[in-house]
Amino acid sequence: GAVVSQHPSWVICKSGTSVKIECRSLDFQATTMFWYRQFPKQSLMLMATSNEGSKATYEQGVEKDKFLINHASLTLSTLTVTSAHPEDSSFYICSAGRAGETQYFGPGTRLLVL
Amino acid sequence: AQTVTQSQPEMSVQEAETVTLSCTYDTSESDYYLFWYKQPPSRQMILVIRQEAYKQQNATENRFSVNFQKAAKSFSLKISDSQLGDAAMYFCAYRDQGAQKLVFGQGTRLTINP
């Protein structure tokens, strides 16, 4: 299967700072990337859908000014958690795919806000 | 809106035995895809098996097979000859044919007893 990477895998930051998470498709061009949030022992919650060259589509209840998503190329999407607070601590997962094809998931990023 | 339900929060099986994980879904669409993903302790999401709704034949991948009942909107996963490495969270997921967005079930935690 195709490979999707995320960086960093672990990040600890102070409350009020911003954190950027990168998602890259390493061996294919992804027209669409997705960002999920997962709390312990729960399912994946879709936050937003990101299409290359256009604005991300956010799910209901997700603050677009809080979670900034950029999809500048067919291989890179970034999620920036702005002014992070302890309640933003979570596991963030990206996935990437092409229209009509299977999504491939990154290994996830664990964010801890102190 | 489409929904996916996994009614078994936890399952356990003896090593080398067979286990079946249940999944039901609700949709008004006739063309769609169904997936089973595995999430081991590393939290990397791994595609286990995929089923196209238009195919009557059940998908199989080595020790993994599905029982797809379209009329009943049921999509169960059978794991034969269970191995210790099969221990993980298993998520059932649905996707419309024309869409990229996945809808996940709540997950089933599978434990393998040696």
Coordinates of N, CA and C in Angstrom, one line a residue:
Chain A
G1 N 0.8 -1.2 0.0 CA 0.0 0.0 0.0 C 0.8 1.2 0.0
A2 N 0.2 2.4 -0.2 CA 0.9 3.7 -0.3 C 1.3 4.1 1.1
V3 N 2.3 5.0 1.2 CA 2.9 5.4 2.5 C 2.5 6.8 2.7
V4 N 2.0 7.1 3.9 CA 1.7 8.4 4.4 C 2.5 8.7 5.7
S5 N 3.2 9.8 5.8 CA 4.0 10.1 7.0 C 3.4 11.3 7.7
Q6 N 3.7 11.4 9.0 CA 3.3 12.5 9.7 C 4.5 13.0 10.6
H7 N 4.6 14.3 10.7 CA 5.6 14.8 11.6 C 5.2 16.1 12.3
P8 N 5.4 16.2 13.6 CA 6.1 15.2 14.4 C 5.2 14.0 14.9
S9 N 5.8 13.0 15.4 CA 5.0 11.9 16.0 C 4.6 12.3 17.4
W10 N 5.3 13.1 18.1 CA 5.0 13.5 19.5 C 5.3 15.0 19.6
V11 N 4.5 15.7 20.2 CA 4.8 17.1 20.5 C 4.2 17.5 21.8
I12 N 5.0 18.2 22.6 CA 4.5 18.8 23.9 C 4.7 20.3 23.8
C13 N 3.7 21.0 24.1 CA 3.8 22.5 24.0 C 3.1 23.2 25.2
K14 N 3.5 24.4 25.4 CA 2.8 25.2 26.4 C 1.5 25.8 25.9
S15 N 0.6 26.0 26.9 CA -0.7 26.5 26.6 C -0.5 27.9 25.9
G16 N -1.2 28.2 24.9 CA -1.1 29.5 24.2 C -0.3 29.5 23.0
T17 N 0.5 28.5 22.8 CA 1.4 28.4 21.6 C 0.7 27.7 20.5
S18 N 1.3 27.8 19.3 CA 0.7 27.1 18.1 C 1.6 26.0 17.7
V19 N 1.0 24.9 17.2 CA 1.7 23.7 16.8 C 1.3 23.3 15.4
K20 N 2.3 23.0 14.6 CA 2.0 22.6 13.2 C 2.3 21.1 13.0
I21 N 1.4 20.4 12.4 CA 1.6 19.0 12.1 C 1.6 18.8 10.6
E22 N 2.6 18.1 10.1 CA 2.7 17.9 8.7 C 2.2 16.5 8.3
C23 N 1.5 16.4 7.2 CA 1.1 15.1 6.6 C 1.6 15.0 5.2
R24 N 2.4 14.0 4.9 CA 2.9 13.8 3.5 C 2.6 12.5 2.9
S25 N 2.2 12.5 1.6 CA 2.1 11.2 0.9 C 3.4 11.0 0.2
L26 N 4.1 9.9 0.5 CA 5.5 9.8 0.1 C 5.6 9.2 -1.3
D27 N 4.7 8.4 -1.7 CA 4.9 7.7 -3.0 C 3.7 7.8 -3.9
F28 N 2.8 8.8 -3.7 CA 1.7 9.0 -4.6 C 1.2 10.4 -4.4
Q29 N 0.5 10.9 -5.3 CA -0.1 12.3 -5.3 C -1.5 12.2 -4.8
A30 N -1.8 12.8 -3.7 CA -3.1 12.7 -3.0 C -3.9 14.0 -3.4
T31 N -5.0 13.8 -4.0 CA -5.9 14.9 -4.3 C -6.6 15.4 -3.1
T32 N -6.8 14.4 -2.1 CA -7.6 14.8 -0.9 C -6.9 14.2 0.3
M33 N -6.8 15.0 1.3 CA -6.3 14.6 2.6 C -7.3 14.9 3.7
F34 N -7.3 14.1 4.7 CA -8.3 14.2 5.8 C -7.5 14.3 7.1
W35 N -8.1 15.1 8.0 CA -7.6 15.2 9.4 C -8.6 14.7 10.4
Y36 N -8.1 13.8 11.2 CA -9.0 13.2 12.2 C -8.4 13.5 13.6
R37 N -9.3 13.4 14.6 CA -8.9 13.5 16.0 C -9.4 12.2 16.7
Q38 N -8.6 11.7 17.6 CA -9.0 10.4 18.3 C -8.7 10.6 19.7
F39 N -9.7 10.4 20.6 CA -9.5 10.4 22.0 C -9.3 9.0 22.4
P40 N -8.7 8.8 23.6 CA -8.4 7.4 24.1 C -9.6 6.5 24.0
K41 N -9.4 5.3 23.5 CA -10.4 4.3 23.4 C -11.7 4.7 22.7
Q42 N -11.6 5.7 21.8 CA -12.7 6.1 21.0 C -12.4 6.0 19.5
S43 N -13.4 6.2 18.7 CA -13.2 6.1 17.3 C -12.6 7.4 16.7
L44 N -12.3 7.3 15.4 CA -11.8 8.5 14.8 C -12.9 9.5 14.5
M45 N -12.6 10.8 14.8 CA -13.6 11.8 14.5 C -13.0 12.7 13.4
L46 N -13.7 12.8 12.3 CA -13.2 13.6 11.1 C -13.3 15.1 11.5
M47 N -12.2 15.8 11.3 CA -12.2 17.2 11.6 C -12.5 18.0 10.3
A48 N -11.7 17.6 9.2 CA -11.8 18.4 8.0 C -11.3 17.6 6.8
T49 N -11.8 18.0 5.7 CA -11.3 17.4 4.4 C -10.6 18.5 3.6
S50 N -9.4 18.1 3.1 CA -8.5 19.1 2.5 C -8.2 18.7 1.1
N51 N -8.6 19.6 0.1 CA -8.3 19.3 -1.3 C -7.2 20.3 -1.7
E52 N -6.3 19.7 -2.5 CA -5.1 20.5 -3.0 C -5.6 21.8 -3.7
G53 N -5.1 22.9 -3.3 CA -5.3 24.2 -3.9 C -6.6 24.8 -3.6
S54 N -7.4 24.2 -2.7 CA -8.6 24.9 -2.3 C -8.8 24.9 -0.8
K55 N -9.8 25.6 -0.3 CA -10.0 25.7 1.2 C -10.5 24.4 1.7
A56 N -10.1 24.1 3.0 CA -10.6 22.9 3.6 C -12.0 23.0 4.0
T57 N -12.7 21.8 4.0 CA -14.1 21.7 4.4 C -14.1 21.2 5.8
Y58 N -14.6 21.9 6.8 CA -14.6 21.5 8.2 C -15.9 20.9 8.5
E59 N -15.8 19.9 9.4 CA -17.0 19.2 9.9 C -17.7 20.1 11.0
Q60 N -19.0 19.9 11.2 CA -19.7 20.7 12.1 C -19.1 20.6 13.5
G61 N -19.0 21.8 14.1 CA -18.4 21.8 15.5 C -16.9 22.0 15.5
V62 N -16.2 21.9 14.4 CA -14.8 22.1 14.4 C -14.5 23.6 14.1
E63 N -13.7 24.2 14.9 CA -13.4 25.7 14.7 C -12.4 25.8 13.7
K64 N -12.7 26.4 12.6 CA -11.7 26.6 11.5 C -10.6 27.6 11.8
D65 N -10.9 28.5 12.7 CA -9.9 29.5 13.1 C -8.9 28.9 14.1
K66 N -9.4 27.8 14.8 CA -8.6 27.1 15.7 C -7.7 26.1 15.1
F67 N -8.2 25.4 14.1 CA -7.5 24.3 13.4 C -7.3 24.7 12.0
L68 N -6.2 25.3 11.7 CA -5.9 25.8 10.3 C -5.3 24.7 9.5
I69 N -5.9 24.5 8.3 CA -5.5 23.4 7.4 C -5.1 24.1 6.1
N70 N -3.9 23.6 5.7 CA -3.3 24.1 4.4 C -3.0 22.9 3.5
H71 N -3.3 22.9 2.3 CA -3.0 21.7 1.4 C -2.4 22.3 0.1
A72 N -1.1 22.7 0.3 CA -0.4 23.5 -0.7 C 0.0 22.7 -1.9
S73 N 0.2 21.4 -1.8 CA 0.6 20.5 -2.9 C 0.0 19.2 -2.8
L74 N 0.2 18.4 -3.8 CA -0.5 17.1 -3.9 C 0.2 16.1 -3.0
T75 N 1.2 16.5 -2.3 CA 1.9 15.5 -1.3 C 2.0 16.1 0.1
L76 N 1.5 17.3 0.3 CA 1.6 17.8 1.7 C 0.4 18.6 2.1
S77 N 0.0 18.3 3.3 CA -1.1 19.0 4.0 C -0.6 19.3 5.4
T78 N -0.9 20.5 6.0 CA -0.5 20.8 7.3 C -1.8 21.2 8.2
L79 N -1.7 20.8 9.4 CA -2.7 21.2 10.4 C -2.0 22.0 11.5
T80 N -2.5 23.2 11.7 CA -1.9 24.1 12.7 C -3.0 24.3 13.8
V81 N -2.6 23.9 15.0 CA -3.5 24.1 16.2 C -3.0 25.4 16.8
T82 N -3.9 26.4 16.6 CA -3.5 27.8 17.1 C -3.9 28.0 18.5
S83 N -3.1 28.7 19.3 CA -3.3 29.0 20.7 C -3.8 27.8 21.4
A84 N -3.0 26.8 21.4 CA -3.4 25.5 21.9 C -3.7 25.6 23.4
H85 N -4.6 24.8 23.9 CA -5.0 24.7 25.3 C -5.0 23.2 25.7
P86 N -5.0 22.9 26.9 CA -5.0 21.5 27.4 C -6.1 20.7 26.8
E87 N -7.2 21.2 26.5 CA -8.3 20.4 26.0 C -8.1 20.0 24.5
D88 N -7.0 20.6 23.9 CA -6.7 20.3 22.5 C -5.8 19.1 22.5
S89 N -5.3 18.6 23.7 CA -4.5 17.5 23.8 C -5.2 16.2 23.2
S90 N -4.6 15.6 22.3 CA -5.3 14.4 21.6 C -4.3 13.8 20.7
F91 N -4.8 12.8 20.0 CA -4.1 12.1 18.9 C -4.7 12.5 17.6
Y92 N -3.8 13.1 16.7 CA -4.3 13.6 15.5 C -3.8 12.7 14.3
I93 N -4.7 12.3 13.5 CA -4.3 11.3 12.4 C -4.7 12.0 11.1
C94 N -3.8 11.8 10.1 CA -4.2 12.3 8.7 C -4.3 11.1 7.8
S95 N -5.1 11.2 6.8 CA -5.1 10.2 5.7 C -5.1 10.9 4.4
A96 N -4.7 10.1 3.4 CA -4.5 10.7 2.0 C -5.0 9.7 1.0
G97 N -5.6 10.3 -0.1 CA -6.1 9.4 -1.1 C -6.4 10.2 -2.4
R98 N -6.7 9.4 -3.4 CA -7.1 10.0 -4.7 C -8.6 9.7 -4.9
A99 N -9.3 10.5 -5.7 CA -10.7 10.4 -5.9 C -11.1 9.0 -6.2
G100 N -12.0 8.4 -5.4 CA -12.5 7.1 -5.7 C -11.6 6.0 -5.2
E101 N -10.5 6.3 -4.6 CA -9.6 5.2 -4.2 C -9.5 5.1 -2.7
T102 N -8.8 4.1 -2.3 CA -8.6 3.8 -0.9 C -7.8 4.9 -0.2
Q103 N -8.2 5.3 1.0 CA -7.4 6.2 1.9 C -6.4 5.5 2.6
Y104 N -5.2 6.1 2.7 CA -4.1 5.6 3.5 C -3.8 6.5 4.6
F105 N -3.5 5.9 5.8 CA -3.4 6.7 7.0 C -2.0 6.9 7.4
G106 N -1.7 8.1 8.0 CA -0.4 8.3 8.6 C -0.4 7.7 10.0
P107 N 0.8 7.7 10.6 CA 1.0 7.0 11.9 C 0.5 7.8 13.1
G108 N 0.0 9.1 12.8 CA -0.5 9.8 13.9 C 0.5 10.7 14.6
T109 N -0.1 11.8 15.3 CA 0.7 12.7 16.1 C 0.0 12.9 17.4
R110 N 0.8 12.6 18.5 CA 0.3 12.8 19.8 C 0.6 14.2 20.3
L111 N -0.4 15.0 20.6 CA -0.2 16.3 21.1 C -0.6 16.4 22.6
L112 N 0.4 17.0 23.3 CA 0.1 17.2 24.8 C 0.3 18.7 25.0
V113 N -0.7 19.4 25.5 CA -0.6 20.8 25.8 C -0.6 21.0 27.3
L114 N 0.4 21.6 27.8 CA 0.6 21.8 29.3 C 0.0 23.1 29.7
Chain B
A1 N -28.1 10.8 7.0 CA -26.7 10.6 7.0 C -26.4 9.1 7.3
Q2 N -25.3 8.6 6.7 CA -24.9 7.3 6.9 C -24.4 7.1 8.3
T3 N -24.7 5.9 8.9 CA -24.1 5.6 10.2 C -23.6 4.1 10.1
V4 N -22.6 3.9 11.0 CA -22.0 2.6 11.1 C -22.0 2.2 12.6
T5 N -22.5 1.0 12.9 CA -22.6 0.5 14.3 C -21.9 -0.8 14.5
Q6 N -21.0 -0.7 15.5 CA -20.3 -1.9 15.9 C -20.8 -2.2 17.4
S7 N -21.5 -3.2 17.5 CA -22.2 -3.5 18.8 C -21.4 -4.2 19.9
Q8 N -20.2 -4.6 19.5 CA -19.3 -5.3 20.4 C -18.1 -4.5 20.8
P9 N -18.2 -3.8 21.9 CA -17.0 -3.0 22.3 C -15.8 -3.8 22.5
E10 N -15.9 -5.1 23.0 CA -14.7 -5.9 23.2 C -15.1 -7.4 22.9
M11 N -14.1 -8.0 22.3 CA -14.2 -9.4 22.0 C -12.8 -10.1 22.4
S12 N -12.9 -11.4 22.7 CA -11.7 -12.1 23.0 C -11.8 -13.5 22.4
V13 N -10.6 -14.0 22.0 CA -10.6 -15.3 21.3 C -9.3 -16.0 21.7
Q14 N -9.4 -17.3 21.7 CA -8.1 -18.1 22.0 C -7.3 -18.1 20.7
E15 N -6.0 -18.1 20.9 CA -5.1 -18.2 19.8 C -5.4 -19.4 19.0
A16 N -5.4 -19.3 17.6 CA -5.7 -20.3 16.6 C -7.2 -20.6 16.4
E17 N -8.0 -19.9 17.2 CA -9.4 -20.1 17.0 C -9.9 -19.0 16.0
T18 N -11.2 -19.1 15.7 CA -11.9 -18.2 14.8 C -12.8 -17.2 15.5
V19 N -12.8 -16.0 15.1 CA -13.6 -15.0 15.8 C -14.3 -14.1 14.7
T20 N -15.5 -13.7 15.0 CA -16.3 -12.8 14.1 C -16.7 -11.5 14.7
L21 N -16.3 -10.4 14.1 CA -16.7 -9.1 14.5 C -17.8 -8.6 13.7
S22 N -18.8 -8.0 14.4 CA -20.0 -7.5 13.8 C -20.0 -6.1 13.4
C23 N -20.7 -5.7 12.3 CA -20.8 -4.4 11.9 C -22.2 -4.2 11.1
T24 N -22.9 -3.3 11.4 CA -24.1 -2.9 10.6 C -24.0 -1.5 10.2
Y25 N -24.7 -1.1 9.2 CA -24.6 0.2 8.7 C -26.0 0.7 8.1
D26 N -26.2 1.9 8.0 CA -27.4 2.5 7.5 C -27.1 3.4 6.3
T27 N -27.7 3.2 5.2 CA -27.6 4.0 4.0 C -28.7 3.9 3.1
S28 N -29.0 4.9 2.3 CA -30.0 4.8 1.3 C -29.4 4.7 -0.1
E29 N -28.0 4.6 -0.1 CA -27.3 4.5 -1.4 C -27.3 3.0 -1.8
S30 N -27.1 2.8 -3.1 CA -27.0 1.4 -3.6 C -25.5 1.1 -3.9
D31 N -24.7 2.1 -4.2 CA -23.3 1.9 -4.5 C -22.4 2.5 -3.5
Y32 N -21.6 1.7 -2.8 CA -20.8 2.2 -1.8 C -19.7 1.2 -1.5
Y33 N -18.8 1.5 -0.6 CA -17.7 0.7 -0.2 C -17.7 0.5 1.3
L34 N -17.3 -0.7 1.7 CA -17.2 -1.0 3.1 C -15.7 -1.5 3.4
F35 N -15.2 -1.1 4.6 CA -13.9 -1.4 5.0 C -13.8 -1.9 6.4
W36 N -12.8 -2.7 6.6 CA -12.3 -3.0 8.0 C -10.9 -2.5 8.1
Y37 N -10.7 -1.7 9.2 CA -9.4 -1.2 9.5 C -9.0 -1.8 10.9
K38 N -7.7 -2.0 11.0 CA -7.1 -2.5 12.2 C -6.2 -1.4 12.8
Q39 N -6.3 -1.2 14.1 CA -5.5 -0.2 14.8 C -4.8 -0.9 16.0
P40 N -3.6 -1.3 15.8 CA -2.8 -2.0 16.9 C -2.4 -1.0 17.9
P41 N -1.7 -1.4 19.0 CA -1.2 -0.4 20.0 C -0.4 0.7 19.4
S42 N 0.3 0.5 18.3 CA 1.1 1.6 17.7 C 0.2 2.7 17.2
R43 N -1.1 2.4 17.1 CA -2.2 3.4 16.6 C -2.1 3.7 15.1
Q44 N -1.3 3.0 14.4 CA -1.3 3.1 12.9 C -2.5 2.4 12.4
M45 N -3.3 3.1 11.6 CA -4.5 2.5 11.0 C -4.0 1.7 9.8
I46 N -4.5 0.4 9.7 CA -4.1 -0.5 8.7 C -5.3 -1.1 8.0
L47 N -5.4 -1.0 6.7 CA -6.5 -1.5 6.0 C -6.4 -3.0 6.0
V48 N -7.5 -3.7 6.4 CA -7.5 -5.1 6.5 C -8.2 -5.7 5.3
I49 N -9.4 -5.1 4.9 CA -10.1 -5.7 3.8 C -11.1 -4.7 3.3
R50 N -11.5 -4.8 2.1 CA -12.4 -3.8 1.4 C -13.4 -4.6 0.6
Q51 N -14.7 -4.1 0.6 CA -15.8 -4.7 -0.1 C -16.5 -3.7 -0.9
E52 N -16.7 -3.9 -2.2 CA -17.5 -3.1 -3.0 C -19.0 -3.6 -3.0
A53 N -19.9 -2.7 -2.8 CA -21.3 -3.1 -2.6 C -21.9 -3.8 -3.8
Y54 N -21.4 -3.5 -5.0 CA -22.0 -4.1 -6.2 C -21.5 -5.5 -6.4
K55 N -20.5 -5.9 -5.7 CA -20.0 -7.3 -5.8 C -20.7 -8.2 -4.8
Q56 N -21.2 -9.3 -5.3 CA -21.9 -10.3 -4.5 C -20.9 -11.1 -3.7
Q57 N -19.8 -11.4 -4.3 CA -18.8 -12.3 -3.7 C -18.2 -11.6 -2.5
N58 N -18.1 -12.3 -1.4 CA -17.4 -11.8 -0.2 C -15.9 -11.7 -0.4
A59 N -15.4 -10.5 0.1 CA -13.9 -10.3 0.0 C -13.2 -11.2 1.0
T60 N -12.0 -11.7 0.6 CA -11.1 -12.4 1.5 C -9.7 -11.9 1.3
E61 N -9.0 -11.9 2.4 CA -7.5 -11.6 2.4 C -6.9 -12.5 3.4
N62 N -6.3 -13.6 2.8 CA -5.7 -14.6 3.7 C -6.6 -15.1 4.8
R63 N -6.3 -14.8 6.0 CA -7.1 -15.3 7.2 C -8.3 -14.5 7.4
F64 N -8.4 -13.4 6.7 CA -9.5 -12.5 7.0 C -10.6 -12.6 5.9
S65 N -11.8 -12.7 6.2 CA -12.9 -12.7 5.2 C -14.1 -12.0 5.8
V66 N -15.0 -11.6 4.9 CA -16.2 -10.8 5.4 C -17.4 -11.6 5.0
N67 N -18.5 -11.3 5.7 CA -19.8 -11.8 5.3 C -20.6 -10.6 5.1
F68 N -20.8 -10.3 3.8 CA -21.5 -9.1 3.4 C -22.9 -9.4 3.0
Q69 N -23.9 -8.9 3.8 CA -25.3 -9.1 3.6 C -25.9 -7.7 3.2
K70 N -26.0 -7.4 1.9 CA -26.4 -6.1 1.5 C -27.9 -5.8 2.0
A71 N -28.8 -6.7 1.8 CA -30.1 -6.4 2.2 C -30.3 -6.2 3.7
A72 N -29.5 -6.9 4.5 CA -29.5 -6.7 5.9 C -28.6 -5.6 6.4
K73 N -27.8 -5.0 5.5 CA -26.9 -4.0 5.8 C -26.0 -4.4 6.9
S74 N -25.4 -5.6 6.7 CA -24.5 -6.2 7.7 C -23.2 -6.5 7.0
F75 N -22.1 -6.3 7.7 CA -20.7 -6.5 7.2 C -19.8 -7.0 8.3
S76 N -19.8 -8.3 8.5 CA -19.0 -8.9 9.6 C -17.6 -9.3 9.1
L77 N -16.7 -9.3 10.0 CA -15.3 -9.7 9.7 C -15.0 -11.0 10.4
K78 N -14.5 -12.0 9.7 CA -14.1 -13.3 10.3 C -12.6 -13.4 10.2
I79 N -12.0 -13.6 11.4 CA -10.6 -13.9 11.5 C -10.4 -15.3 11.8
S80 N -9.7 -16.0 10.9 CA -9.5 -17.5 11.2 C -8.1 -17.7 11.7
D81 N -7.9 -18.8 12.4 CA -6.5 -19.1 13.0 C -5.9 -17.8 13.6
S82 N -6.6 -17.3 14.6 CA -6.2 -16.0 15.3 C -4.8 -16.1 15.8
Q83 N -4.1 -15.0 15.6 CA -2.7 -14.9 16.0 C -2.5 -13.8 17.0
L84 N -1.5 -13.8 17.8 CA -1.3 -12.8 18.8 C -1.2 -11.4 18.2
G85 N -0.6 -11.4 17.0 CA -0.5 -10.1 16.3 C -1.8 -9.5 15.8
D86 N -2.9 -10.3 15.9 CA -4.2 -9.8 15.5 C -4.8 -8.9 16.6
A87 N -4.3 -8.9 17.8 CA -4.8 -8.1 18.9 C -4.8 -6.6 18.5
A88 N -5.9 -5.9 18.5 CA -6.0 -4.6 18.1 C -7.4 -4.1 18.2
M89 N -7.6 -2.8 18.0 CA -8.9 -2.2 17.8 C -9.3 -2.4 16.3
Y90 N -10.5 -2.8 16.0 CA -10.9 -3.0 14.7 C -12.1 -2.1 14.4
F91 N -12.0 -1.3 13.3 CA -13.0 -0.3 13.0 C -13.6 -0.7 11.6
C92 N -14.9 -0.7 11.6 CA -15.7 -0.9 10.4 C -15.9 0.5 9.8
A93 N -15.8 0.7 8.5 CA -16.0 2.0 7.9 C -16.8 1.9 6.6
Y94 N -17.5 3.0 6.3 CA -18.4 3.1 5.1 C -18.0 4.3 4.3
R95 N -18.1 4.1 3.0 CA -17.9 5.3 2.1 C -18.8 5.2 0.9
D96 N -19.5 6.3 0.6 CA -20.3 6.4 -0.6 C -19.4 6.3 -1.8
Q97 N -19.9 5.7 -2.9 CA -19.1 5.5 -4.1 C -18.5 6.8 -4.6
G98 N -19.3 7.9 -4.6 CA -18.8 9.1 -5.2 C -18.1 10.1 -4.2
A99 N -17.9 9.6 -3.0 CA -17.3 10.4 -2.0 C -16.0 9.9 -1.5
Q100 N -15.2 10.7 -0.8 CA -14.0 10.3 -0.2 C -14.1 10.1 1.3
K101 N -15.1 10.7 1.9 CA -15.2 10.7 3.4 C -15.6 9.3 3.9
L102 N -14.9 8.9 4.9 CA -15.2 7.6 5.6 C -16.0 7.9 6.8
V103 N -17.0 7.0 7.0 CA -17.8 7.0 8.3 C -17.4 5.8 9.1
F104 N -16.9 6.0 10.3 CA -16.4 4.9 11.1 C -17.4 4.5 12.2
G105 N -17.3 3.2 12.5 CA -18.0 2.7 13.6 C -17.2 3.0 14.9
Q106 N -17.8 2.5 16.0 CA -17.2 2.9 17.3 C -16.0 2.0 17.6
G107 N -15.8 0.9 17.0 CA -14.6 0.1 17.2 C -14.9 -1.1 18.1
T108 N -14.2 -2.2 17.9 CA -14.2 -3.4 18.7 C -12.8 -3.7 19.1
R109 N -12.6 -3.8 20.4 CA -11.2 -4.2 20.9 C -11.1 -5.7 20.9
L110 N -10.2 -6.3 20.2 CA -10.0 -7.7 20.1 C -8.8 -8.1 20.9
T111 N -9.0 -9.0 21.8 CA -7.9 -9.6 22.6 C -7.7 -11.0 22.2
I112 N -6.4 -11.4 22.0 CA -6.1 -12.8 21.7 C -5.5 -13.5 22.9
N113 N -6.1 -14.5 23.4 CA -5.6 -15.2 24.6 C -4.6 -16.4 24.2
P114 N -3.4 -16.4 24.7 CA -2.5 -17.4 24.3 C -2.8 -18.8 24.8

